PDB file of C-alpha atoms in Angstrom:
ATOM      1  CA  MET A   1     -50.468  46.354  59.130  1.00  0.00           C
ATOM      2  CA  ARG A   2     -49.114  47.340  56.102  1.00  0.00           C
ATOM      3  CA  ILE A   3     -45.401  49.207  55.045  1.00  0.00           C
ATOM      4  CA  SER A   4     -45.853  51.201  52.122  1.00  0.00           C
ATOM      5  CA  ALA A   5     -42.967  51.766  49.551  1.00  0.00           C
ATOM      6  CA  ARG A   6     -42.844  55.055  50.989  1.00  0.00           C
ATOM      7  CA  ALA A   7     -42.610  54.054  54.834  1.00  0.00           C
ATOM      8  CA  ASP A   8     -39.918  51.853  53.562  1.00  0.00           C
ATOM      9  CA  TYR A   9     -38.169  53.985  51.514  1.00  0.00           C
ATOM     10  CA  ALA A  10     -38.065  56.878  54.359  1.00  0.00           C
ATOM     11  CA  VAL A  11     -36.390  54.687  56.925  1.00  0.00           C
ATOM     12  CA  ARG A  12     -33.309  52.983  54.459  1.00  0.00           C
ATOM     13  CA  ALA A  13     -32.788  56.591  54.021  1.00  0.00           C
ATOM     14  CA  ALA A  14     -33.087  57.647  57.545  1.00  0.00           C
ATOM     15  CA  LEU A  15     -30.675  54.746  58.014  1.00  0.00           C
ATOM     16  CA  GLN A  16     -28.174  55.662  55.523  1.00  0.00           C
ATOM     17  CA  LEU A  17     -27.970  59.286  56.585  1.00  0.00           C
ATOM     18  CA  ALA A  18     -27.924  57.743  60.457  1.00  0.00           C
ATOM     19  CA  ALA A  19     -24.684  55.540  59.271  1.00  0.00           C
ATOM     20  CA  SER A  20     -23.391  58.640  57.300  1.00  0.00           C
ATOM     21  CA  ARG A  21     -23.488  60.898  60.055  1.00  0.00           C
ATOM     22  CA  ASP A  22     -20.003  61.623  60.717  1.00  0.00           C
ATOM     23  CA  ASP A  23     -19.092  62.061  56.762  1.00  0.00           C
ATOM     24  CA  GLY A  24     -21.473  65.669  56.302  1.00  0.00           C
ATOM     25  CA  PRO A  25     -24.504  65.922  54.594  1.00  0.00           C
ATOM     26  CA  LEU A  26     -25.238  63.239  51.745  1.00  0.00           C
ATOM     27  CA  LYS A  27     -26.978  63.757  48.253  1.00  0.00           C
ATOM     28  CA  ALA A  28     -30.101  62.701  47.578  1.00  0.00           C
ATOM     29  CA  GLU A  29     -28.772  60.887  44.696  1.00  0.00           C
ATOM     30  CA  ALA A  30     -25.983  59.136  46.904  1.00  0.00           C
ATOM     31  CA  ILE A  31     -28.620  58.021  49.164  1.00  0.00           C
ATOM     32  CA  ALA A  32     -30.828  56.569  46.315  1.00  0.00           C
ATOM     33  CA  ASP A  33     -27.643  55.012  44.938  1.00  0.00           C
ATOM     34  CA  ALA A  34     -26.687  53.123  47.989  1.00  0.00           C
ATOM     35  CA  GLN A  35     -30.287  52.209  48.649  1.00  0.00           C
ATOM     36  CA  ASP A  36     -31.641  51.695  45.402  1.00  0.00           C
ATOM     37  CA  ILE A  37     -34.796  54.058  45.985  1.00  0.00           C
ATOM     38  CA  PRO A  38     -36.060  56.070  42.463  1.00  0.00           C
ATOM     39  CA  HIS A  39     -34.171  58.974  42.893  1.00  0.00           C
ATOM     40  CA  LYS A  40     -37.289  61.501  42.408  1.00  0.00           C
ATOM     41  CA  PHE A  41     -39.496  59.802  44.635  1.00  0.00           C
ATOM     42  CA  LEU A  42     -36.633  60.192  47.514  1.00  0.00           C
ATOM     43  CA  GLU A  43     -37.094  63.826  46.637  1.00  0.00           C
ATOM     44  CA  SER A  44     -40.174  63.782  47.630  1.00  0.00           C
ATOM     45  CA  ILE A  45     -40.000  62.000  51.135  1.00  0.00           C
ATOM     46  CA  LEU A  46     -36.607  63.691  51.514  1.00  0.00           C
ATOM     47  CA  ASN A  47     -39.036  66.935  51.786  1.00  0.00           C
ATOM     48  CA  ASP A  48     -41.611  65.332  53.642  1.00  0.00           C
ATOM     49  CA  MET A  49     -38.761  64.059  56.355  1.00  0.00           C
ATOM     50  CA  ARG A  50     -37.093  67.806  56.207  1.00  0.00           C
ATOM     51  CA  ARG A  51     -41.167  69.392  56.910  1.00  0.00           C
ATOM     52  CA  GLY A  52     -41.453  66.728  59.791  1.00  0.00           C
ATOM     53  CA  GLY A  53     -37.986  67.977  61.136  1.00  0.00           C
ATOM     54  CA  LEU A  54     -36.379  64.597  61.096  1.00  0.00           C
ATOM     55  CA  VAL A  55     -33.910  65.935  58.646  1.00  0.00           C
ATOM     56  CA  LEU A  56     -31.761  69.081  57.220  1.00  0.00           C
ATOM     57  CA  SER A  57     -31.125  69.811  54.330  1.00  0.00           C
ATOM     58  CA  GLN A  58     -27.748  72.209  52.729  1.00  0.00           C
ATOM     59  CA  ARG A  59     -28.059  73.853  49.605  1.00  0.00           C
ATOM     60  CA  GLY A  60     -24.545  74.179  47.317  1.00  0.00           C
ATOM     61  CA  GLY A  61     -21.186  71.760  46.191  1.00  0.00           C
ATOM     62  CA  ASN A  62     -21.098  70.070  49.720  1.00  0.00           C
ATOM     63  CA  GLY A  63     -24.892  70.266  50.437  1.00  0.00           C
ATOM     64  CA  GLY A  64     -27.034  67.435  50.798  1.00  0.00           C
ATOM     65  CA  TYR A  65     -28.803  66.119  53.727  1.00  0.00           C
ATOM     66  CA  ARG A  66     -28.245  65.020  57.665  1.00  0.00           C
ATOM     67  CA  LEU A  67     -30.476  64.412  60.368  1.00  0.00           C
ATOM     68  CA  ALA A  68     -31.635  67.197  62.352  1.00  0.00           C
ATOM     69  CA  LYS A  69     -31.316  65.085  65.665  1.00  0.00           C
ATOM     70  CA  PRO A  70     -28.825  62.092  66.878  1.00  0.00           C
ATOM     71  CA  ALA A  71     -30.049  58.982  65.267  1.00  0.00           C
ATOM     72  CA  GLU A  72     -30.619  57.500  69.012  1.00  0.00           C
ATOM     73  CA  SER A  73     -33.914  60.181  69.245  1.00  0.00           C
ATOM     74  CA  ILE A  74     -35.151  59.324  66.172  1.00  0.00           C
ATOM     75  CA  SER A  75     -37.370  56.143  66.447  1.00  0.00           C
ATOM     76  CA  ILE A  76     -38.345  54.258  63.035  1.00  0.00           C
ATOM     77  CA  ALA A  77     -42.107  55.647  64.411  1.00  0.00           C
ATOM     78  CA  ASP A  78     -40.974  59.030  64.058  1.00  0.00           C
ATOM     79  CA  VAL A  79     -40.174  58.288  59.981  1.00  0.00           C
ATOM     80  CA  ILE A  80     -43.098  55.951  59.103  1.00  0.00           C
ATOM     81  CA  ARG A  81     -45.384  58.814  60.879  1.00  0.00           C
ATOM     82  CA  VAL A  82     -43.577  61.932  59.107  1.00  0.00           C
ATOM     83  CA  VAL A  83     -44.321  60.334  55.575  1.00  0.00           C
ATOM     84  CA  ASP A  84     -47.519  57.859  55.978  1.00  0.00           C
ATOM     85  CA  GLY A  85     -49.526  59.462  59.180  1.00  0.00           C
ATOM     86  CA  PRO A  86     -50.799  57.319  62.000  1.00  0.00           C
ATOM     87  CA  LEU A  87     -49.272  53.763  62.492  1.00  0.00           C
ATOM     88  CA  VAL A  88     -52.350  52.219  62.368  1.00  0.00           C
ATOM     89  CA  SER A  89     -55.565  53.468  60.723  1.00  0.00           C
ATOM     90  CA  VAL A  90     -58.635  51.088  59.942  1.00  0.00           C
ATOM     91  CA  ARG A  91     -60.260  52.439  56.688  1.00  0.00           C
ATOM     92  CA  GLY A  92     -58.249  55.201  57.208  1.00  0.00           C
ATOM     93  CA  VAL A  93     -59.626  56.400  60.446  1.00  0.00           C
ATOM     94  CA  ARG A  94     -57.512  56.235  63.950  1.00  0.00           C
ATOM     95  CA  PRO A  95     -59.139  53.066  66.321  1.00  0.00           C
ATOM     96  CA  PRO A  96     -60.308  55.647  69.013  1.00  0.00           C
ATOM     97  CA  GLU A  97     -62.635  57.292  66.459  1.00  0.00           C
ATOM     98  CA  LEU A  98     -64.378  54.466  65.610  1.00  0.00           C
ATOM     99  CA  SER A  99     -67.364  52.333  67.372  1.00  0.00           C
ATOM    100  CA  TYR A 100     -68.909  48.988  66.477  1.00  0.00           C
ATOM    101  CA  THR A 101     -72.096  47.212  67.723  1.00  0.00           C
ATOM    102  CA  GLY A 102     -73.560  43.863  68.033  1.00  0.00           C
ATOM    103  CA  PRO A 103     -71.105  41.295  67.576  1.00  0.00           C
ATOM    104  CA  ALA A 104     -68.383  43.150  66.441  1.00  0.00           C
ATOM    105  CA  GLU A 105     -67.851  45.412  69.361  1.00  0.00           C
ATOM    106  CA  SER A 106     -64.913  43.579  70.490  1.00  0.00           C
ATOM    107  CA  LEU A 107     -63.148  44.496  67.590  1.00  0.00           C
ATOM    108  CA  LEU A 108     -62.372  48.260  68.826  1.00  0.00           C
ATOM    109  CA  PRO A 109     -60.511  47.006  71.715  1.00  0.00           C
ATOM    110  CA  LEU A 110     -58.643  44.285  69.013  1.00  0.00           C
ATOM    111  CA  TRP A 111     -57.495  47.387  67.143  1.00  0.00           C
ATOM    112  CA  ILE A 112     -56.394  49.412  69.721  1.00  0.00           C
ATOM    113  CA  ALA A 113     -54.643  46.486  71.411  1.00  0.00           C
ATOM    114  CA  LEU A 114     -52.999  46.072  67.992  1.00  0.00           C
ATOM    115  CA  ARG A 115     -52.103  49.696  67.500  1.00  0.00           C
ATOM    116  CA  SER A 116     -51.022  49.291  71.243  1.00  0.00           C
ATOM    117  CA  ASN A 117     -48.312  46.413  70.503  1.00  0.00           C
ATOM    118  CA  VAL A 118     -47.298  48.304  66.593  1.00  0.00           C
ATOM    119  CA  ARG A 119     -46.597  51.389  68.644  1.00  0.00           C
ATOM    120  CA  GLU A 120     -44.472  49.715  71.789  1.00  0.00           C
ATOM    121  CA  ILE A 121     -42.007  48.113  68.791  1.00  0.00           C
ATOM    122  CA  LEU A 122     -41.684  50.863  66.393  1.00  0.00           C
ATOM    123  CA  GLU A 123     -41.217  53.929  68.794  1.00  0.00           C
ATOM    124  CA  GLY A 124     -39.286  51.281  70.916  1.00  0.00           C
ATOM    125  CA  VAL A 125     -36.129  51.342  68.007  1.00  0.00           C
ATOM    126  CA  SER A 126     -34.336  53.935  66.926  1.00  0.00           C
ATOM    127  CA  LEU A 127     -32.970  54.798  63.859  1.00  0.00           C
ATOM    128  CA  ALA A 128     -29.334  53.802  65.770  1.00  0.00           C
ATOM    129  CA  ASP A 129     -30.516  50.349  66.980  1.00  0.00           C
ATOM    130  CA  VAL A 130     -31.289  49.641  63.296  1.00  0.00           C
ATOM    131  CA  ALA A 131     -28.343  51.202  61.746  1.00  0.00           C
ATOM    132  CA  SER A 132     -26.041  49.539  64.296  1.00  0.00           C
ATOM    133  CA  ALA A 133     -27.736  45.602  63.896  1.00  0.00           C
ATOM    134  CA  LYS A 134     -28.733  46.193  67.779  1.00  0.00           C
ATOM    135  CA  LEU A 135     -32.259  46.259  68.084  1.00  0.00           C
ATOM    136  CA  PRO A 136     -33.743  45.878  71.742  1.00  0.00           C
ATOM    137  CA  ALA A 137     -33.674  42.155  73.089  1.00  0.00           C
ATOM    138  CA  ASP A 138     -37.508  42.562  73.175  1.00  0.00           C
ATOM    139  CA  VAL A 139     -37.864  42.731  69.755  1.00  0.00           C
ATOM    140  CA  SER A 140     -34.998  40.523  68.624  1.00  0.00           C
ATOM    141  CA  ALA A 141     -36.794  37.995  71.167  1.00  0.00           C
ATOM    142  CA  LEU A 142     -39.817  38.458  68.715  1.00  0.00           C
ATOM    143  CA  THR A 143     -37.922  37.402  65.834  1.00  0.00           C
ATOM    144  CA  ASN A 144     -36.642  33.505  67.245  1.00  0.00           C
ATOM    145  CA  ALA A 145     -40.109  31.802  67.209  1.00  0.00           C
ATOM    146  CA  PRO A 146     -39.700  30.111  63.539  1.00  0.00           C
ATOM    147  CA  SER A 147     -43.296  31.055  62.777  1.00  0.00           C
ATOM    148  CA  ALA A 148     -41.992  34.773  62.851  1.00  0.00           C
ATOM    149  CA  TRP A 149     -40.274  33.948  59.589  1.00  0.00           C
ATOM    150  CA  VAL A 150     -43.720  31.798  57.938  1.00  0.00           C
ATOM    151  CA  ASN A 151     -46.218  33.554  55.954  1.00  0.00           C
ATOM    152  CA  PRO A 152     -49.404  31.631  56.650  1.00  0.00           C
TER     153      PRO A 152
END
């Protein structure tokens, strides 16, 4: 799985909003500066997140962006889907829409298993979990193996 820059920036922006929830709306410039995200790119991402129902925008001198729901109820998967679409695809196609023959037939269940695990992790972690540095135990456990940190 590849996490695009767009998805990474969207999650980081959402986390900035989650961390600042009690401070009122944040201006896009403040989010961009805090997370080192190109401002114009962030504006596009925030618009996608607004259309996707994850953030609200408020105009005016005290305007800016805020989460549309509590950070506890927005998963990392929700953010990624709003800006990038499905979590896992093969050649731009969702796994259940694929078919293989011959020795490649077993690829489909492999792609489905991959999608299932990606969903389990990303849907099981909320913005609040990450913003508070309290990842679920099963997710934290996956990072304990030294091989998890090594690029093969």
